[in-house]
Structures are given as structure tokens and as C-alpha cells.
């Protein structure tokens, strides 16, 4: 099912939780709504499900305007952060419950519940109650309950946040497998960039009620639309070296450390800028334009994570461990073409 959100806004009294948001979700996609807490992700999910009314704008499911349609008529499957399983029911009872409310005959309920339980790998647990299940098993049951009614749209609201690190890794792979197997259009809400990057077809990144970038995961990393996007994605975080840019010459904040960078040739910006560089985009080069001091070095096997100082700003870079960097020495660095950006520090807009 194709989903279109056309300039939707949600306002609570004087607070705008979602501001003029537009996006298209193509049929069968898994799209991650990503951003820090309070940016409006869950509010969008609740408007899609019908739990919250839309203040302004339109929501379309294929050719159906569902903006004011009640939740039970939208064909939504919703998995909550806390799973919300019924403690007195068995796994079979929990999975069958949505079909009972739809008055599906008992034999069909059991048949469909067994089929979806097998898909999510809980078919051996059908007689257990939630208290007898691990966190990962409870999550699988919650997903099965959402899928058993053949929803048009599956909504997952931070479903991995209650799991430990190992289970999170396992379950995000399982969610992707299940989604691809069923082909249901899915929206996954998370604040974890690694989760979003690993399982989604597209990521919609938000900040303070506003959409920042809607793109394929690697495009957000390689071609960030603004400073916020560049800062939010990446581990370690992108290095931001403040300074000015005049005719392709970057001058650090100390006023005398300069770098003539070929990629910036001829460019100027009236406002202060950040030279923003991914840690993997530096190269040791005796002729490089950036002269800097090595402050500390950490061994990481075949690579070193080295820290440098240029013009009073510290930054990190991955360097081949065979280079034998020593803290306190002075070296020169050049920059790769990928992973190097300039952002206006006042507006956050990308200059290059």
C-alpha cells in the first residue's frame, strides 16, 4: 500500500509537534522515522494510526483519504514499545485476539495464528503466557499479533528499546526478514541511527517537528542536506572544524592556521563555516594542506584512531597503524573527496 502524507501538522495548544510534514511511502517499503526524542516521530505514527487527529493536512492510503477515518477502519498493525501483551492469555490467545474482535471463525483464527507464529518463530511457544517469555520472544508475539489481521500498514514504535544490545541486533534483522517476507508497508520509529541505517529502505530524519532529509540511508551519510543531518549520522561523529572560507582558503578560528583545499577552490562564504570531515576521510600526506599536531593515538588493530589539533580544534581520524604516529609530532593531512563538507555555522545550510 502506498501512503501519502500531504502537509500534515499536529498542534497541541501553542505547541507544534509536527510542522507541515510531507512524505510518500511506496508500497512494500520499510521506512524509518529517525530523530532525537521529542522531534515528532511518534506523533506522526499516532496520526497515521488514527490515535491522534490531524490538525491540518491529508493522509492517503492508496486512493483512500483516511485523515478522519477511525483507527479500526484503517487496516493498521501497531507494535508498541512495551509490547502490550495480555498477561492472562497464552501466546495463541494474544495472537488470535484481533481476529476475535473481527469475529473471524475459530478454525480460521487458529489456522492464521499458527501460520504467522511460524513466520516469526514462536510456533513452539503457543501455550505459554507472556511472563514465561523472554523480551525477544514477547516482541515476536507482538509482531505476530499485529500481522495476523493482514494489515495494510505496519507501525513499529521503538520496538527494540527494551532489549539488550545482543537481542536488539538479532531482532532488527528479524524485523527486516519478516517485513520482506510479508511485503507489508512498514514504518519503524527509532532514535538509534544504527538501527535505521541497517534495516530501512529509506530514512526520514526529523528535528524539532520538521523534516530534515528524506533519502536512502547511505545518501544521508554521504550527502547530508545540512549540519544537523551530518552531525546526527556517523560513529564516531563527524569532525567540525570552525573557521572562515575566503576564495578557497580555510582559516581556523585561531586566525593564522590556514589550509588551501583544492575542493574548495574559489569558494567564499560571508558567514563563519564548519569544515566538516568524516574520520575516515583524512589521509596522511607530506604535501597535504592541513598541518596539525598529533595529540593522542589509540590502537585498533589494523587501524589507529588518532586525534589531532588544527587551529585550536581537536578532531579524530582513522590512520593505518603502520604509519607509526607519535603523540606530540606534527604531520600533514589531505582530504578524500567523499565525506568532506562545508556548512554555514549560522544557518546550518550546506555550502559544499
Coordinates of C-alpha atoms in Angstrom, one line a residue:
X1 CA 0.0 0.0 0.0
X2 CA 1.2 3.5 -0.9
X3 CA 1.0 6.1 1.8
X4 CA 1.0 9.9 1.2
X5 CA 1.3 12.4 4.0
X6 CA 0.4 15.8 2.5
X7 CA 1.5 18.8 4.6
X8 CA 0.3 17.4 7.8
X9 CA 0.6 19.4 11.0
X10 CA -0.2 18.5 14.6
X11 CA -0.6 21.2 17.2
X12 CA -1.3 20.9 20.9
X13 CA -2.5 24.3 22.2
X14 CA 0.6 26.5 21.5
X15 CA 3.0 23.6 20.8
X16 CA 3.5 22.4 17.2
X17 CA 4.6 18.8 17.5
X18 CA 4.7 18.1 13.7
X19 CA 5.1 21.1 11.3
X20 CA 3.9 20.9 7.7
X21 CA 5.3 17.4 7.1
X22 CA 5.1 15.8 3.7
X23 CA 6.3 12.3 2.6
X24 CA 5.4 9.4 0.3
X25 CA 5.9 5.8 1.3
X26 CA 5.9 3.5 -1.6
X27 CA 4.2 0.1 -1.4
X28 CA 6.3 -2.5 0.4
X29 CA 8.9 -0.1 1.7
X30 CA 10.4 -0.2 5.2
X31 CA 10.8 3.4 6.2
X32 CA 12.5 4.6 9.4
X33 CA 11.3 7.7 11.2
X34 CA 14.6 8.8 12.8
X35 CA 15.4 11.7 15.2
X36 CA 16.0 12.7 18.8
X37 CA 13.4 12.4 21.5
X38 CA 10.6 15.0 21.1
X39 CA 11.1 15.6 17.4
X40 CA 7.6 14.4 16.4
X41 CA 8.2 10.8 15.3
X42 CA 5.7 9.1 17.5
X43 CA 3.2 11.8 16.8
X44 CA 3.3 11.1 13.1
X45 CA 2.8 7.4 13.9
X46 CA -0.2 8.2 16.0
X47 CA -1.7 10.3 13.3
X48 CA -1.2 7.5 10.8
X49 CA -2.9 5.1 13.1
X50 CA -5.8 7.4 13.8
X51 CA -5.0 7.6 17.6
X52 CA -4.4 11.4 17.2
X53 CA -6.4 13.6 14.9
X54 CA -4.6 15.7 12.3
X55 CA -4.7 19.5 12.8
X56 CA -4.0 20.3 9.2
X57 CA -3.2 18.3 6.1
X58 CA -4.2 15.0 4.5
X59 CA -3.3 11.3 4.8
X60 CA -3.9 9.0 1.9
X61 CA -3.8 5.2 1.9
X62 CA -3.6 4.4 -1.9
X63 CA -6.6 6.3 -3.2
X64 CA -8.4 6.5 0.2
X65 CA -8.4 9.6 2.2
X66 CA -8.1 8.3 5.8
X67 CA -7.5 11.6 7.5
X68 CA -10.6 11.5 9.6
X69 CA -11.2 7.7 9.4
X70 CA -11.4 5.9 12.8
X71 CA -8.4 3.6 13.7
X72 CA -10.3 0.4 13.5
X73 CA -11.2 1.0 9.8
X74 CA -7.7 1.9 8.6
X75 CA -6.2 -1.6 8.5
X76 CA -3.3 -0.8 10.8
X77 CA -1.0 -3.1 12.7
X78 CA 0.7 -1.4 15.6
X79 CA 3.5 -2.7 17.8
X80 CA 4.2 -0.6 20.9
X81 CA 7.4 -0.1 22.7
X82 CA 6.2 -2.1 25.7
X83 CA 4.6 -4.8 23.5
X84 CA 1.2 -4.5 25.5
X85 CA 0.6 -8.3 25.6
X86 CA -2.3 -9.5 27.6
X87 CA -0.7 -11.3 30.6
X88 CA -3.6 -13.7 31.3
X89 CA -3.7 -15.0 27.7
X90 CA -1.4 -17.6 26.1
X91 CA 0.6 -16.7 23.0
X92 CA -2.1 -18.3 20.9
X93 CA -4.7 -16.2 22.7
X94 CA -2.7 -13.0 22.2
X95 CA -2.2 -13.6 18.5
X96 CA -5.8 -14.6 18.0
X97 CA -7.3 -11.6 19.9
X98 CA -7.5 -9.2 16.9
X99 CA -9.3 -11.8 14.9
X100 CA -11.8 -12.5 17.7
X101 CA -12.8 -8.8 17.7
X102 CA -13.3 -9.1 13.9
X103 CA -15.5 -12.2 14.5
X104 CA -13.3 -14.4 12.4
X105 CA -14.4 -18.1 12.8
X106 CA -12.4 -20.1 15.4
X107 CA -10.9 -22.6 12.9
X108 CA -9.7 -19.8 10.7
X109 CA -8.3 -17.8 13.7
X110 CA -6.2 -20.8 14.8
X111 CA -5.0 -21.5 11.3
X112 CA -3.9 -17.9 10.7
X113 CA -2.3 -17.7 14.1
X114 CA -0.3 -20.8 13.6
X115 CA 0.9 -19.6 10.2
X116 CA 2.0 -16.2 11.5
X117 CA 3.6 -17.7 14.6
X118 CA 5.7 -19.9 12.3
X119 CA 6.8 -16.9 10.3
X120 CA 8.0 -15.1 13.4
X121 CA 9.5 -18.2 15.0
X122 CA 7.2 -18.5 18.1
X123 CA 5.2 -21.6 16.9
X124 CA 6.8 -23.7 19.7
X125 CA 5.6 -21.2 22.4
X126 CA 1.9 -21.1 21.7
X127 CA 0.8 -22.4 25.1
X128 CA 3.0 -20.1 27.2
X129 CA 2.0 -16.8 28.8
X130 CA 3.9 -13.5 28.4
X131 CA 5.6 -13.9 31.8
X132 CA 7.2 -17.1 30.6
X133 CA 8.8 -15.5 27.6
X134 CA 12.0 -13.6 27.1
X135 CA 11.9 -10.0 25.8
X136 CA 12.7 -11.0 22.3
X137 CA 10.0 -13.7 22.3
X138 CA 7.5 -11.2 23.6
X139 CA 8.4 -8.8 20.8
X140 CA 7.9 -11.6 18.2
X141 CA 4.4 -12.3 19.7
X142 CA 3.5 -8.6 19.5
X143 CA 4.6 -8.5 15.8
X144 CA 2.6 -11.7 15.1
X145 CA -0.5 -10.1 16.7
X146 CA -0.1 -7.1 14.5
X147 CA 0.4 -9.1 11.3
X148 CA -2.3 -11.8 11.8
X149 CA -5.0 -9.4 10.7
X150 CA -3.2 -8.8 7.4
X151 CA -2.7 -5.0 7.9
X152 CA -2.3 -2.6 5.1
X153 CA 0.3 -0.7 7.1
X154 CA 2.6 -1.9 9.9
X155 CA 3.7 0.7 12.5
X156 CA 6.5 -0.1 14.9
X157 CA 7.1 2.4 17.7
X158 CA 10.6 2.0 19.1
X159 CA 10.1 -1.8 19.4
X160 CA 13.7 -2.6 20.3
X161 CA 14.3 -0.1 23.1
X162 CA 13.5 -2.6 25.9
X163 CA 16.0 -5.2 24.7
X164 CA 19.7 -5.7 25.5
X165 CA 22.3 -5.0 22.9
X166 CA 22.6 -8.5 21.5
X167 CA 18.9 -9.0 21.2
X168 CA 18.5 -5.6 19.5
X169 CA 20.9 -6.8 16.8
X170 CA 19.1 -10.1 16.4
X171 CA 15.6 -8.6 16.4
X172 CA 16.3 -5.8 13.9
X173 CA 17.4 -8.4 11.5
X174 CA 14.3 -10.5 12.2
X175 CA 12.1 -7.5 11.7
X176 CA 13.7 -6.9 8.3
X177 CA 13.3 -10.6 7.3
X178 CA 9.6 -10.6 8.4
X179 CA 8.9 -7.3 6.6
X180 CA 10.4 -8.6 3.3
X181 CA 8.6 -11.9 3.6
X182 CA 5.2 -10.3 4.1
X183 CA 5.8 -7.3 1.8
X184 CA 3.7 -5.0 4.1
X185 CA 4.5 -1.3 4.0
X186 CA 6.2 -0.6 7.3
X187 CA 7.2 2.5 9.4
X188 CA 9.8 1.9 12.1
X189 CA 10.2 4.7 14.7
X190 CA 13.6 4.9 16.4
X191 CA 16.2 7.4 17.7
X192 CA 19.0 4.9 17.0
X193 CA 20.9 5.7 13.8
X194 CA 22.5 2.3 13.6
X195 CA 19.1 0.6 13.6
X196 CA 17.8 2.9 11.0
X197 CA 20.8 2.6 8.7
X198 CA 20.8 -1.2 8.9
X199 CA 17.2 -2.2 8.1
X200 CA 15.5 0.6 6.2
X201 CA 14.8 1.2 2.5
X202 CA 14.6 4.9 3.3
X203 CA 15.1 7.2 6.4
X204 CA 13.1 10.2 7.2
X205 CA 15.2 12.3 9.6
X206 CA 13.4 14.8 11.8
X207 CA 14.4 17.6 14.2
X208 CA 12.1 19.7 16.4
X209 CA 8.9 18.9 14.4
X210 CA 10.5 19.5 11.0
X211 CA 11.6 17.1 8.3
X212 CA 15.4 17.5 7.7
X213 CA 16.0 14.9 5.0
X214 CA 14.1 12.0 3.3
X215 CA 16.5 9.7 1.5
X216 CA 18.2 6.3 1.2
X217 CA 20.3 5.5 4.3
X218 CA 23.7 5.8 2.6
X219 CA 22.7 9.1 0.9
X220 CA 22.0 10.7 4.3
X221 CA 25.5 9.7 5.3
X222 CA 27.3 10.6 2.1
X223 CA 25.2 13.6 1.1
X224 CA 23.8 15.3 4.2
X225 CA 21.4 18.1 3.5
X226 CA 22.5 20.3 6.4
X227 CA 24.7 20.4 9.5
X228 CA 22.1 18.6 11.7
X229 CA 22.0 15.6 9.3
X230 CA 25.8 15.4 9.1
X231 CA 26.1 15.6 12.9
X232 CA 23.3 13.1 13.7
X233 CA 24.6 10.3 11.4
X234 CA 28.0 8.6 11.9
X235 CA 30.0 6.9 14.7
X236 CA 32.4 8.5 15.6
X237 CA 30.5 11.8 15.0
X238 CA 31.7 13.9 12.1
X239 CA 34.5 16.4 12.9
X240 CA 33.5 20.0 12.8
X241 CA 36.4 22.5 12.5
X242 CA 35.2 26.1 12.8
X243 CA 36.7 28.8 10.7
X244 CA 36.2 31.1 7.7
X245 CA 36.3 30.4 4.0
X246 CA 37.5 33.1 1.5
X247 CA 38.5 32.2 -2.1
X248 CA 39.0 28.6 -1.2
X249 CA 41.3 29.3 1.7
X250 CA 40.0 27.9 5.0
X251 CA 41.3 29.7 8.1
X252 CA 40.8 28.2 11.5
X253 CA 39.3 30.1 14.5
X254 CA 42.8 31.0 15.8
X255 CA 43.2 33.3 12.8
X256 CA 46.5 32.1 11.5
X257 CA 46.1 28.3 10.8
X258 CA 45.2 28.1 7.1
X259 CA 44.6 25.3 4.6
X260 CA 44.3 25.7 0.8
X261 CA 42.0 22.9 -0.1
X262 CA 41.6 22.1 -3.8
X263 CA 38.0 21.0 -3.5
X264 CA 37.1 24.5 -2.1
X265 CA 38.8 26.4 -4.8
X266 CA 37.3 29.8 -5.4
X267 CA 34.5 29.3 -2.8
X268 CA 33.7 32.0 -0.2
X269 CA 31.1 32.3 2.4
X270 CA 30.1 35.6 4.2
X271 CA 29.3 33.8 7.5
X272 CA 31.6 31.6 9.6
X273 CA 31.7 28.0 8.5
X274 CA 32.4 24.5 9.7
X275 CA 34.8 22.3 7.7
X276 CA 33.1 19.0 8.5
X277 CA 35.1 15.8 7.7
X278 CA 34.3 12.2 8.5
X279 CA 37.1 10.4 10.4
X280 CA 37.7 8.0 7.5
X281 CA 38.2 10.9 5.1
X282 CA 41.6 12.1 6.3
X283 CA 44.9 10.9 4.6
X284 CA 48.4 11.3 5.9
X285 CA 50.2 13.2 3.2
X286 CA 53.6 15.0 3.5
X287 CA 52.3 17.6 0.9
X288 CA 48.8 17.8 2.5
X289 CA 47.2 21.3 3.1
X290 CA 46.4 20.7 6.8
X291 CA 49.3 21.0 9.1
X292 CA 48.3 19.7 12.6
X293 CA 49.7 18.3 15.8
X294 CA 49.1 14.7 16.9
X295 CA 47.6 14.8 20.5
X296 CA 46.9 11.1 21.2
X297 CA 46.8 7.7 19.4
X298 CA 44.7 4.6 20.1
X299 CA 45.5 1.2 18.6
X300 CA 42.6 -0.5 16.9
X301 CA 44.2 -3.5 15.2
X302 CA 45.0 -2.7 11.5
X303 CA 44.0 1.0 12.1
X304 CA 44.7 3.6 14.7
X305 CA 42.2 6.2 15.9
X306 CA 44.4 9.3 16.0
X307 CA 43.5 12.7 17.5
X308 CA 44.9 15.9 16.0
X309 CA 44.7 19.6 16.7
X310 CA 44.3 22.2 14.0
X311 CA 43.9 25.9 14.8
X312 CA 42.8 25.1 18.4
X313 CA 40.2 22.4 17.4
X314 CA 40.6 18.7 18.1
X315 CA 39.4 16.1 15.6
X316 CA 39.8 12.4 15.0
X317 CA 40.9 10.3 12.1
X318 CA 41.4 6.6 11.2
X319 CA 45.0 6.1 10.2
X320 CA 46.8 3.0 9.0
X321 CA 48.6 1.5 12.1
X322 CA 51.8 1.0 10.1
X323 CA 52.3 4.8 9.9
X324 CA 53.6 4.8 13.5
X325 CA 52.1 8.1 14.6
X326 CA 53.5 9.5 17.8
X327 CA 51.7 11.9 20.2
X328 CA 53.3 15.4 20.1
X329 CA 54.5 15.2 16.5
X330 CA 53.5 17.5 13.7
X331 CA 52.1 15.9 10.5
X332 CA 50.2 17.0 7.3
X333 CA 46.9 15.7 6.2
X334 CA 45.0 15.8 2.9
X335 CA 41.3 15.1 2.4
X336 CA 39.4 12.5 0.3
X337 CA 36.7 13.6 -2.0
X338 CA 34.0 11.7 -0.1
X339 CA 33.0 12.7 3.4
X340 CA 34.1 16.3 3.3
X341 CA 31.6 19.2 3.6
X342 CA 31.4 22.8 4.4
X343 CA 28.4 24.1 6.4
X344 CA 27.3 27.7 7.2
X345 CA 27.6 27.9 11.0
X346 CA 24.8 30.4 11.4
X347 CA 22.2 28.7 9.2
X348 CA 23.4 25.1 9.2
X349 CA 23.0 25.1 5.4
X350 CA 25.4 23.1 3.3
X351 CA 27.9 25.2 1.3
X352 CA 29.6 22.3 -0.4

